[in-house]
One Martini backbone bead per residue (centre of mass of N, CA, C, O) as a GRO file, in nm:
protein
  373
    1MET     BB    1  -3.427   2.964   3.765
    2PRO     BB    2  -3.250   2.886   3.515
    3SER     BB    3  -3.253   2.733   3.230
    4THR     BB    4  -3.147   2.471   3.053
    5PRO     BB    5  -2.980   2.433   2.788
    6ASP     BB    6  -3.057   2.329   2.457
    7LEU     BB    7  -2.867   2.161   2.236
    8LEU     BB    8  -3.093   2.098   2.015
    9GLY     BB    9  -3.152   2.420   1.964
   10VAL     BB   10  -2.934   2.450   1.785
   11PRO     BB   11  -2.801   2.484   1.508
   12PRO     BB   12  -2.708   2.237   1.294
   13GLU     BB   13  -2.422   2.341   1.229
   14LEU     BB   14  -2.332   2.370   1.528
   15PHE     BB   15  -2.393   2.085   1.622
   16GLU     BB   16  -2.194   1.946   1.425
   17ARG     BB   17  -1.944   2.094   1.523
   18ILE     BB   18  -1.950   1.981   1.808
   19ALA     BB   19  -1.944   1.677   1.729
   20GLN     BB   20  -1.652   1.679   1.600
   21PHE     BB   21  -1.521   1.718   1.909
   22ALA     BB   22  -1.611   1.456   2.001
   23HIS     BB   23  -1.591   1.182   2.152
   24ASP     BB   24  -1.667   0.874   2.069
   25SER     BB   25  -1.832   0.806   2.327
   26ASP     BB   26  -2.004   1.069   2.317
   27LEU     BB   27  -2.127   1.022   2.039
   28LEU     BB   28  -2.272   0.764   2.110
   29ALA     BB   29  -2.441   0.881   2.345
   30LEU     BB   30  -2.586   1.107   2.183
   31ARG     BB   31  -2.750   0.911   1.995
   32LEU     BB   32  -2.924   0.795   2.256
   33THR     BB   33  -3.106   1.039   2.351
   34SER     BB   34  -3.224   1.079   2.046
   35LYS     BB   35  -3.348   1.100   1.732
   36ASP     BB   36  -3.253   1.388   1.680
   37ALA     BB   37  -2.956   1.346   1.756
   38ALA     BB   38  -2.897   1.114   1.561
   39SER     BB   39  -2.960   1.277   1.303
   40LYS     BB   40  -2.750   1.517   1.346
   41VAL     BB   41  -2.487   1.300   1.379
   42LEU     BB   42  -2.470   1.102   1.140
   43ARG     BB   43  -2.244   1.213   0.957
   44THR     BB   44  -2.021   1.228   1.169
   45PHE     BB   45  -2.038   0.936   1.265
   46THR     BB   46  -1.981   0.803   0.990
   47GLU     BB   47  -1.703   0.935   0.927
   48THR     BB   48  -1.550   0.849   1.198
   49GLN     BB   49  -1.637   0.523   1.195
   50PHE     BB   50  -1.651   0.446   0.845
   51SER     BB   51  -1.425   0.557   0.643
   52HIS     BB   52  -1.244   0.343   0.797
   53ARG     BB   53  -1.092   0.003   0.784
   54HIS     BB   54  -0.980  -0.266   0.974
   55ILE     BB   55  -0.865  -0.586   0.834
   56LEU     BB   56  -0.861  -0.928   0.915
   57PHE     BB   57  -0.831  -1.173   0.680
   58THR     BB   58  -0.761  -1.426   0.900
   59GLU     BB   59  -1.059  -1.346   1.029
   60GLU     BB   60  -1.387  -1.417   1.034
   61GLN     BB   61  -1.526  -1.210   1.220
   62ASN     BB   62  -1.401  -0.960   1.092
   63LEU     BB   63  -1.524  -1.002   0.811
   64SER     BB   64  -1.824  -1.016   0.896
   65THR     BB   65  -1.838  -0.731   1.017
   66ALA     BB   66  -1.757  -0.581   0.756
   67ILE     BB   67  -2.005  -0.672   0.594
   68GLU     BB   68  -2.221  -0.531   0.768
   69VAL     BB   69  -2.115  -0.251   0.698
   70ALA     BB   70  -2.114  -0.264   0.380
   71LYS     BB   71  -2.443  -0.326   0.360
   72HIS     BB   72  -2.508  -0.066   0.470
   73PRO     BB   73  -2.685   0.213   0.359
   74VAL     BB   74  -2.489   0.423   0.523
   75PHE     BB   75  -2.202   0.300   0.599
   76GLY     BB   76  -2.097   0.174   0.336
   77PRO     BB   77  -2.054   0.443   0.155
   78ALA     BB   78  -1.816   0.546   0.368
   79LEU     BB   79  -1.604   0.345   0.259
   80ASN     BB   80  -1.268   0.454   0.164
   81ILE     BB   81  -1.081   0.274   0.366
   82LEU     BB   82  -0.876  -0.025   0.341
   83TRP     BB   83  -0.719  -0.230   0.584
   84LEU     BB   84  -0.519  -0.510   0.498
   85TYR     BB   85  -0.445  -0.787   0.706
   86VAL     BB   86  -0.177  -1.032   0.749
   87ASP     BB   87  -0.202  -1.295   1.013
   88GLU     BB   88  -0.023  -1.566   1.065
   89VAL     BB   89  -0.039  -1.858   1.240
   90LYS     BB   90   0.176  -2.040   1.421
   91LEU     BB   91   0.317  -2.339   1.527
   92GLU     BB   92   0.321  -2.405   1.869
   93THR     BB   93   0.374  -2.531   2.196
   94ASP     BB   94   0.169  -2.372   2.287
   95PRO     BB   95  -0.151  -2.459   2.382
   96ASP     BB   96  -0.301  -2.225   2.212
   97PHE     BB   97  -0.200  -2.247   1.911
   98PRO     BB   98  -0.348  -2.486   1.773
   99LYS     BB   99  -0.623  -2.345   1.771
  100PHE     BB  100  -0.547  -2.105   1.598
  101TYR     BB  101  -0.425  -2.255   1.360
  102ASN     BB  102  -0.665  -2.443   1.281
  103LYS     BB  103  -0.873  -2.220   1.235
  104GLN     BB  104  -0.719  -2.068   1.011
  105ARG     BB  105  -0.668  -2.301   0.811
  106ALA     BB  106  -0.965  -2.367   0.764
  107LEU     BB  107  -1.038  -2.097   0.638
  108MET     BB  108  -0.825  -2.099   0.404
  109GLU     BB  109  -0.882  -2.393   0.278
  110SER     BB  110  -1.196  -2.347   0.221
  111GLY     BB  111  -1.237  -2.034   0.100
  112ARG     BB  112  -1.395  -1.835   0.289
  113ASP     BB  113  -1.218  -1.584   0.277
  114LEU     BB  114  -1.271  -1.521  -0.020
  115HIS     BB  115  -1.578  -1.502  -0.004
  116LEU     BB  116  -1.601  -1.271   0.205
  117LEU     BB  117  -1.436  -1.059   0.047
  118THR     BB  118  -1.611  -1.060  -0.207
  119VAL     BB  119  -1.868  -0.964  -0.065
  120LEU     BB  120  -1.755  -0.700   0.039
  121PHE     BB  121  -1.682  -0.579  -0.240
  122ALA     BB  122  -1.968  -0.603  -0.363
  123HIS     BB  123  -2.107  -0.399  -0.177
  124LEU     BB  124  -1.934  -0.157  -0.261
  125ARG     BB  125  -2.010  -0.164  -0.558
  126ARG     BB  126  -2.319  -0.113  -0.516
  127HIS     BB  127  -2.252   0.175  -0.378
  128GLY     BB  128  -2.009   0.312  -0.551
  129VAL     BB  129  -1.737   0.236  -0.431
  130HIS     BB  130  -1.379   0.373  -0.431
  131PRO     BB  131  -1.141   0.244  -0.266
  132ASP     BB  132  -0.881   0.230  -0.061
  133ILE     BB  133  -0.629  -0.030  -0.084
  134ARG     BB  134  -0.443  -0.182   0.186
  135ILE     BB  135  -0.153  -0.395   0.199
  136PHE     BB  136  -0.047  -0.609   0.478
  137PRO     BB  137   0.203  -0.846   0.628
  138ASP     BB  138   0.050  -0.768   0.907
  139ALA     BB  139  -0.034  -0.628   1.197
  140PHE     BB  140  -0.240  -0.462   1.430
  141GLU     BB  141  -0.368  -0.223   1.632
  142VAL     BB  142  -0.581  -0.242   1.874
  143SER     BB  143  -0.908  -0.101   1.871
  144SER     BB  144  -1.228   0.018   1.920
  145LYS     BB  145  -1.283  -0.025   1.592
  146LEU     BB  146  -1.188  -0.340   1.649
  147PRO     BB  147  -1.335  -0.626   1.609
  148VAL     BB  148  -1.229  -0.903   1.811
  149SER     BB  149  -1.169  -1.206   1.866
  150SER     BB  150  -1.138  -1.387   2.161
  151ASP     BB  151  -0.929  -1.599   2.039
  152TYR     BB  152  -0.761  -1.327   1.995
  153LYS     BB  153  -0.489  -1.215   2.131
  154THR     BB  154  -0.302  -0.944   2.125
  155PRO     BB  155  -0.006  -1.080   2.151
  156HIS     BB  156  -0.052  -1.257   1.875
  157PHE     BB  157  -0.001  -1.030   1.706
  158GLY     BB  158   0.263  -1.080   1.460
  159ILE     BB  159   0.372  -1.394   1.467
  160GLY     BB  160   0.299  -1.485   1.140
  161VAL     BB  161   0.474  -1.346   0.909
  162TRP     BB  162   0.669  -1.566   0.812
  163SER     BB  163   0.464  -1.738   0.632
  164LEU     BB  164   0.437  -1.525   0.401
  165LEU     BB  165   0.767  -1.541   0.320
  166GLU     BB  166   0.755  -1.819   0.240
  167PRO     BB  167   0.761  -2.070   0.055
  168PRO     BB  168   0.544  -2.232  -0.121
  169GLU     BB  169   0.315  -2.469  -0.110
  170PRO     BB  170   0.128  -2.684  -0.285
  171ASP     BB  171  -0.129  -2.582  -0.083
  172ASP     BB  172  -0.143  -2.288  -0.129
  173HIS     BB  173  -0.300  -1.992   0.069
  174ARG     BB  174  -0.233  -1.703  -0.008
  175PRO     BB  175  -0.381  -1.425   0.106
  176PHE     BB  176  -0.304  -1.182  -0.087
  177LEU     BB  177  -0.396  -1.332  -0.345
  178LYS     BB  178  -0.695  -1.334  -0.260
  179ILE     BB  179  -0.737  -1.035  -0.271
  180ILE     BB  180  -0.696  -1.010  -0.574
  181GLU     BB  181  -0.918  -1.212  -0.650
  182ALA     BB  182  -1.154  -1.057  -0.519
  183LEU     BB  183  -1.130  -0.811  -0.700
  184SER     BB  184  -1.191  -0.963  -0.962
  185LEU     BB  185  -1.470  -1.101  -0.885
  186SER     BB  186  -1.626  -0.825  -0.785
  187LEU     BB  187  -1.556  -0.564  -0.973
  188LEU     BB  188  -1.398  -0.370  -0.825
  189LYS     BB  189  -1.311  -0.003  -0.815
  190PRO     BB  190  -1.040   0.118  -0.714
  191SER     BB  191  -0.866   0.411  -0.654
  192ALA     BB  192  -0.657   0.231  -0.476
  193LEU     BB  193  -0.346   0.036  -0.467
  194ILE     BB  194  -0.169  -0.048  -0.169
  195VAL     BB  195   0.167  -0.178  -0.147
  196SER     BB  196   0.392  -0.336   0.010
  197GLU     BB  197   0.703  -0.450  -0.028
  198GLU     BB  198   0.668  -0.740   0.073
  199THR     BB  199   0.418  -0.804  -0.094
  200CYS     BB  200   0.535  -0.743  -0.371
  201ASN     BB  201   0.765  -0.953  -0.375
  202VAL     BB  202   0.584  -1.203  -0.328
  203MET     BB  203   0.389  -1.157  -0.560
  204ILE     BB  204   0.605  -1.191  -0.785
  205ASN     BB  205   0.747  -1.474  -0.688
  206HIS     BB  206   0.439  -1.645  -0.633
  207LEU     BB  207   0.298  -1.659  -0.903
  208THR     BB  208   0.043  -1.776  -1.074
  209ASP     BB  209  -0.145  -1.790  -1.347
  210GLN     BB  210  -0.408  -1.732  -1.195
  211HIS     BB  211  -0.307  -1.484  -1.039
  212LEU     BB  212  -0.225  -1.318  -1.286
  213THR     BB  213  -0.505  -1.292  -1.404
  214HIS     BB  214  -0.638  -1.151  -1.164
  215MET     BB  215  -0.445  -0.912  -1.153
  216ALA     BB  216  -0.492  -0.797  -1.432
  217GLU     BB  217  -0.797  -0.749  -1.389
  218ALA     BB  218  -0.776  -0.568  -1.136
  219LEU     BB  219  -0.585  -0.340  -1.257
  220ARG     BB  220  -0.789  -0.238  -1.478
  221ARG     BB  221  -0.966  -0.094  -1.221
  222VAL     BB  222  -0.734   0.075  -1.123
  223LYS     BB  223  -0.636   0.405  -1.076
  224THR     BB  224  -0.413   0.338  -0.842
  225LEU     BB  225  -0.066   0.246  -0.803
  226GLN     BB  226   0.099   0.176  -0.490
  227LEU     BB  227   0.451   0.139  -0.419
  228SER     BB  228   0.620   0.091  -0.140
  229THR     BB  229   0.933   0.085  -0.172
  230VAL     BB  230   1.075   0.024  -0.450
  231SER     BB  231   1.286  -0.228  -0.578
  232PHE     BB  232   1.582  -0.227  -0.765
  233PRO     BB  233   1.553  -0.530  -0.947
  234ASN     BB  234   1.373  -0.731  -0.788
  235VAL     BB  235   1.096  -0.684  -0.936
  236LEU     BB  236   1.221  -0.702  -1.252
  237SER     BB  237   1.380  -1.007  -1.247
  238SER     BB  238   1.141  -1.185  -1.267
  239GLU     BB  239   0.970  -1.435  -1.428
  240GLN     BB  240   0.687  -1.344  -1.338
  241VAL     BB  241   0.694  -1.071  -1.477
  242GLU     BB  242   0.692  -1.175  -1.764
  243LYS     BB  243   0.413  -1.306  -1.740
  244PHE     BB  244   0.265  -1.048  -1.665
  245CYS     BB  245   0.333  -0.883  -1.916
  246SER     BB  246   0.188  -1.076  -2.120
  247LEU     BB  247  -0.099  -0.992  -2.008
  248LEU     BB  248  -0.073  -0.671  -2.068
  249SER     BB  249   0.117  -0.737  -2.326
  250ASN     BB  250   0.261  -0.824  -2.625
  251GLU     BB  251   0.482  -0.664  -2.529
  252LEU     BB  252   0.819  -0.742  -2.412
  253ASP     BB  253   0.952  -0.591  -2.101
  254LEU     BB  254   1.115  -0.630  -1.815
  255THR     BB  255   1.157  -0.308  -1.749
  256ASP     BB  256   0.812  -0.255  -1.797
  257LEU     BB  257   0.593  -0.327  -1.592
  258LEU     BB  258   0.491  -0.050  -1.472
  259LEU     BB  259   0.443   0.081  -1.749
  260ARG     BB  260   0.222  -0.107  -1.842
  261VAL     BB  261   0.019  -0.022  -1.630
  262GLU     BB  262   0.009   0.277  -1.717
  263LYS     BB  263  -0.089   0.214  -2.017
  264MET     BB  264  -0.376   0.121  -1.890
  265GLY     BB  265  -0.443   0.389  -1.704
  266ILE     BB  266  -0.240   0.355  -1.453
  267PRO     BB  267  -0.128   0.533  -1.210
  268ILE     BB  268   0.192   0.549  -1.062
  269MET     BB  269   0.267   0.534  -0.719
  270PHE     BB  270   0.542   0.676  -0.531
  271ASP     BB  271   0.732   0.710  -0.250
  272GLU     BB  272   0.982   0.521  -0.352
  273VAL     BB  273   1.310   0.483  -0.503
  274PHE     BB  274   1.537   0.197  -0.497
  275ALA     BB  275   1.878   0.167  -0.620
  276PRO     BB  276   2.073  -0.094  -0.595
  277ARG     BB  277   2.315  -0.295  -0.570
  278SER     BB  278   2.407  -0.550  -0.815
  279ASP     BB  279   2.504  -0.845  -0.970
  280ASP     BB  280   2.375  -0.753  -1.270
  281GLU     BB  281   2.437  -0.456  -1.332
  282PHE     BB  282   2.241  -0.236  -1.287
  283LEU     BB  283   2.105   0.019  -1.481
  284VAL     BB  284   2.002   0.338  -1.420
  285GLU     BB  285   1.926   0.419  -1.707
  286GLU     BB  286   1.665   0.252  -1.715
  287LEU     BB  287   1.523   0.424  -1.504
  288PHE     BB  288   1.559   0.709  -1.652
  289LYS     BB  289   1.348   0.626  -1.891
  290LYS     BB  290   1.126   0.664  -1.704
  291GLN     BB  291   0.773   0.734  -1.614
  292PHE     BB  292   0.644   0.874  -1.325
  293THR     BB  293   0.416   0.915  -1.050
  294SER     BB  294   0.479   1.100  -0.781
  295LEU     BB  295   0.780   1.118  -0.725
  296LYS     BB  296   0.961   1.190  -0.414
  297THR     BB  297   1.192   0.957  -0.391
  298LEU     BB  298   1.551   0.922  -0.447
  299GLN     BB  299   1.761   0.623  -0.433
  300LEU     BB  300   2.121   0.583  -0.452
  301ASP     BB  301   2.322   0.272  -0.448
  302GLY     BB  302   2.599   0.199  -0.612
  303ALA     BB  303   2.584   0.386  -0.870
  304ARG     BB  304   2.592   0.412  -1.227
  305PHE     BB  305   2.602   0.736  -1.398
  306GLU     BB  306   2.490   0.989  -1.589
  307GLY     BB  307   2.463   1.302  -1.486
  308CYS     BB  308   2.251   1.421  -1.694
  309ALA     BB  309   2.037   1.196  -1.651
  310LEU     BB  310   1.955   1.280  -1.369
  311VAL     BB  311   1.861   1.565  -1.433
  312ASP     BB  312   1.645   1.486  -1.642
  313PHE     BB  313   1.473   1.305  -1.457
  314ILE     BB  314   1.400   1.529  -1.248
  315HIS     BB  315   1.272   1.727  -1.449
  316ARG     BB  316   1.041   1.500  -1.511
  317HIS     BB  317   1.018   1.502  -1.169
  318PRO     BB  318   0.895   1.753  -0.973
  319ALA     BB  319   0.810   1.582  -0.705
  320ILE     BB  320   1.092   1.566  -0.622
  321HIS     BB  321   1.242   1.627  -0.281
  322THR     BB  322   1.437   1.363  -0.256
  323LEU     BB  323   1.800   1.305  -0.258
  324GLU     BB  324   1.988   0.993  -0.237
  325LEU     BB  325   2.349   0.951  -0.219
  326ASP     BB  326   2.544   0.636  -0.239
  327ARG     BB  327   2.817   0.524  -0.377
  328ILE     BB  328   2.875   0.680  -0.637
  329PHE     BB  329   2.918   0.692  -1.023
  330PRO     BB  330   2.964   0.966  -1.194
  331PHE     BB  331   2.958   1.044  -1.537
  332SER     BB  332   3.002   1.227  -1.844
  333GLY     BB  333   2.940   1.030  -2.123
  334VAL     BB  334   3.208   0.970  -2.271
  335ASP     BB  335   3.329   0.806  -2.012
  336PRO     BB  336   3.239   0.561  -1.786
  337ASP     BB  337   3.536   0.591  -1.631
  338ASP     BB  338   3.478   0.906  -1.605
  339LYS     BB  339   3.474   1.080  -1.337
  340LEU     BB  340   3.332   1.320  -1.188
  341SER     BB  341   3.379   1.593  -1.048
  342LYS     BB  342   3.272   1.760  -0.781
  343LYS     BB  343   3.231   2.028  -0.924
  344ASP     BB  344   3.058   1.921  -1.162
  345PHE     BB  345   2.840   1.781  -0.987
  346ASP     BB  346   2.751   2.029  -0.829
  347ALA     BB  347   2.655   2.182  -1.080
  348LEU     BB  348   2.424   1.984  -1.140
  349LEU     BB  349   2.274   2.006  -0.865
  350GLN     BB  350   2.204   2.315  -0.900
  351GLN     BB  351   1.969   2.243  -1.117
  352LEU     BB  352   1.789   2.123  -0.871
  353THR     BB  353   1.540   2.331  -0.777
  354THR     BB  354   1.302   2.117  -0.680
  355VAL     BB  355   1.491   2.015  -0.464
  356VAL     BB  356   1.512   2.016  -0.118
  357GLU     BB  357   1.687   1.737  -0.070
  358ILE     BB  358   2.047   1.670  -0.066
  359SER     BB  359   2.243   1.364  -0.043
  360VAL     BB  360   2.601   1.293  -0.001
  361SER     BB  361   2.775   0.970   0.030
  362ASN     BB  362   3.040   0.769   0.007
  363THR     BB  363   3.227   0.921  -0.233
  364TYR     BB  364   3.454   0.816  -0.439
  365PRO     BB  365   3.713   1.068  -0.402
  366TRP     BB  366   3.546   1.295  -0.214
  367GLY     BB  367   3.481   1.134   0.029
  368LEU     BB  368   3.272   1.011   0.274
  369SER     BB  369   3.134   1.305   0.293
  370SER     BB  370   2.858   1.533   0.254
  371PRO     BB  371   2.661   1.775   0.274
  372THR     BB  372   2.360   1.895   0.287
  373TYR     BB  373   2.183   2.091   0.045
   0.00000   0.00000   0.00000
């Protein structure tokens, strides 16, 4: 009877290759078969299980577990991506909710959440890790990689997002601002700070002087700031932005917040820039004067602009592959009230050879829509 092949006898490179295709549960079981097996799959196991981690900032056990991973001599240095979720529990008449609410408020008001996150970031800094940090004002889908307290049942995740977006109370303990403060206190240098649109808008509108100071200090150490779907002028018209600008530079220019950050040596990454119609007649020309990094999508809605300025802006941003124009009023540059003919505007669009997809719709008097170029 032929002997059973010994999997551990195969070359290490082949063994590791096999392990890469193993299911998580099989990989865990394989590590328990022997010290030799555990040693051979250590790198694969570490990369698959600990390269990224989802953390619920408003739950103490989740933060404590993340700290145990971060301070581990092998698993900690592998943490490259941190997804930080803020899910505040609101007070409901359901008998279960007061317990959840009181437990979470006690954590937030005591400042222990800030302490735990600062400790987590400090461990990563000691390991020399420069993680991508992504902040979201909502909950996550529970998976096997996410140890979640038994006090928090899965259906309850996501119910408390409303409290993040409400005006702050006098004793406000806004979680995402504590995340920025923890970055400042820990001296961690993230490779990227990625902020969702909702978080960005609240962050700008509800910052105190103390939060602004922490944010300015934290951003000085961030290599890349990515604001997903940034809306103009909502982000740029706030008085808080003016205060923030004054911390970053002696020169004050309200339309220059993000450019100030980039002048600090922080490349600004955008998924998308959306310039909507606004009550204060925001001029798209102000946007066209800026220089952004890796801008991929430009969306203009109800905007008036000089046609050649759009072409020049896109030529300076070769990474733009999608241009969406809706209810626009492009003019010739000689007379702002003299709208370009469709023929002349089409001729300008033909110069945008680097753009993969261009859509123009609802543009009077050219008709309600035109096909995608």
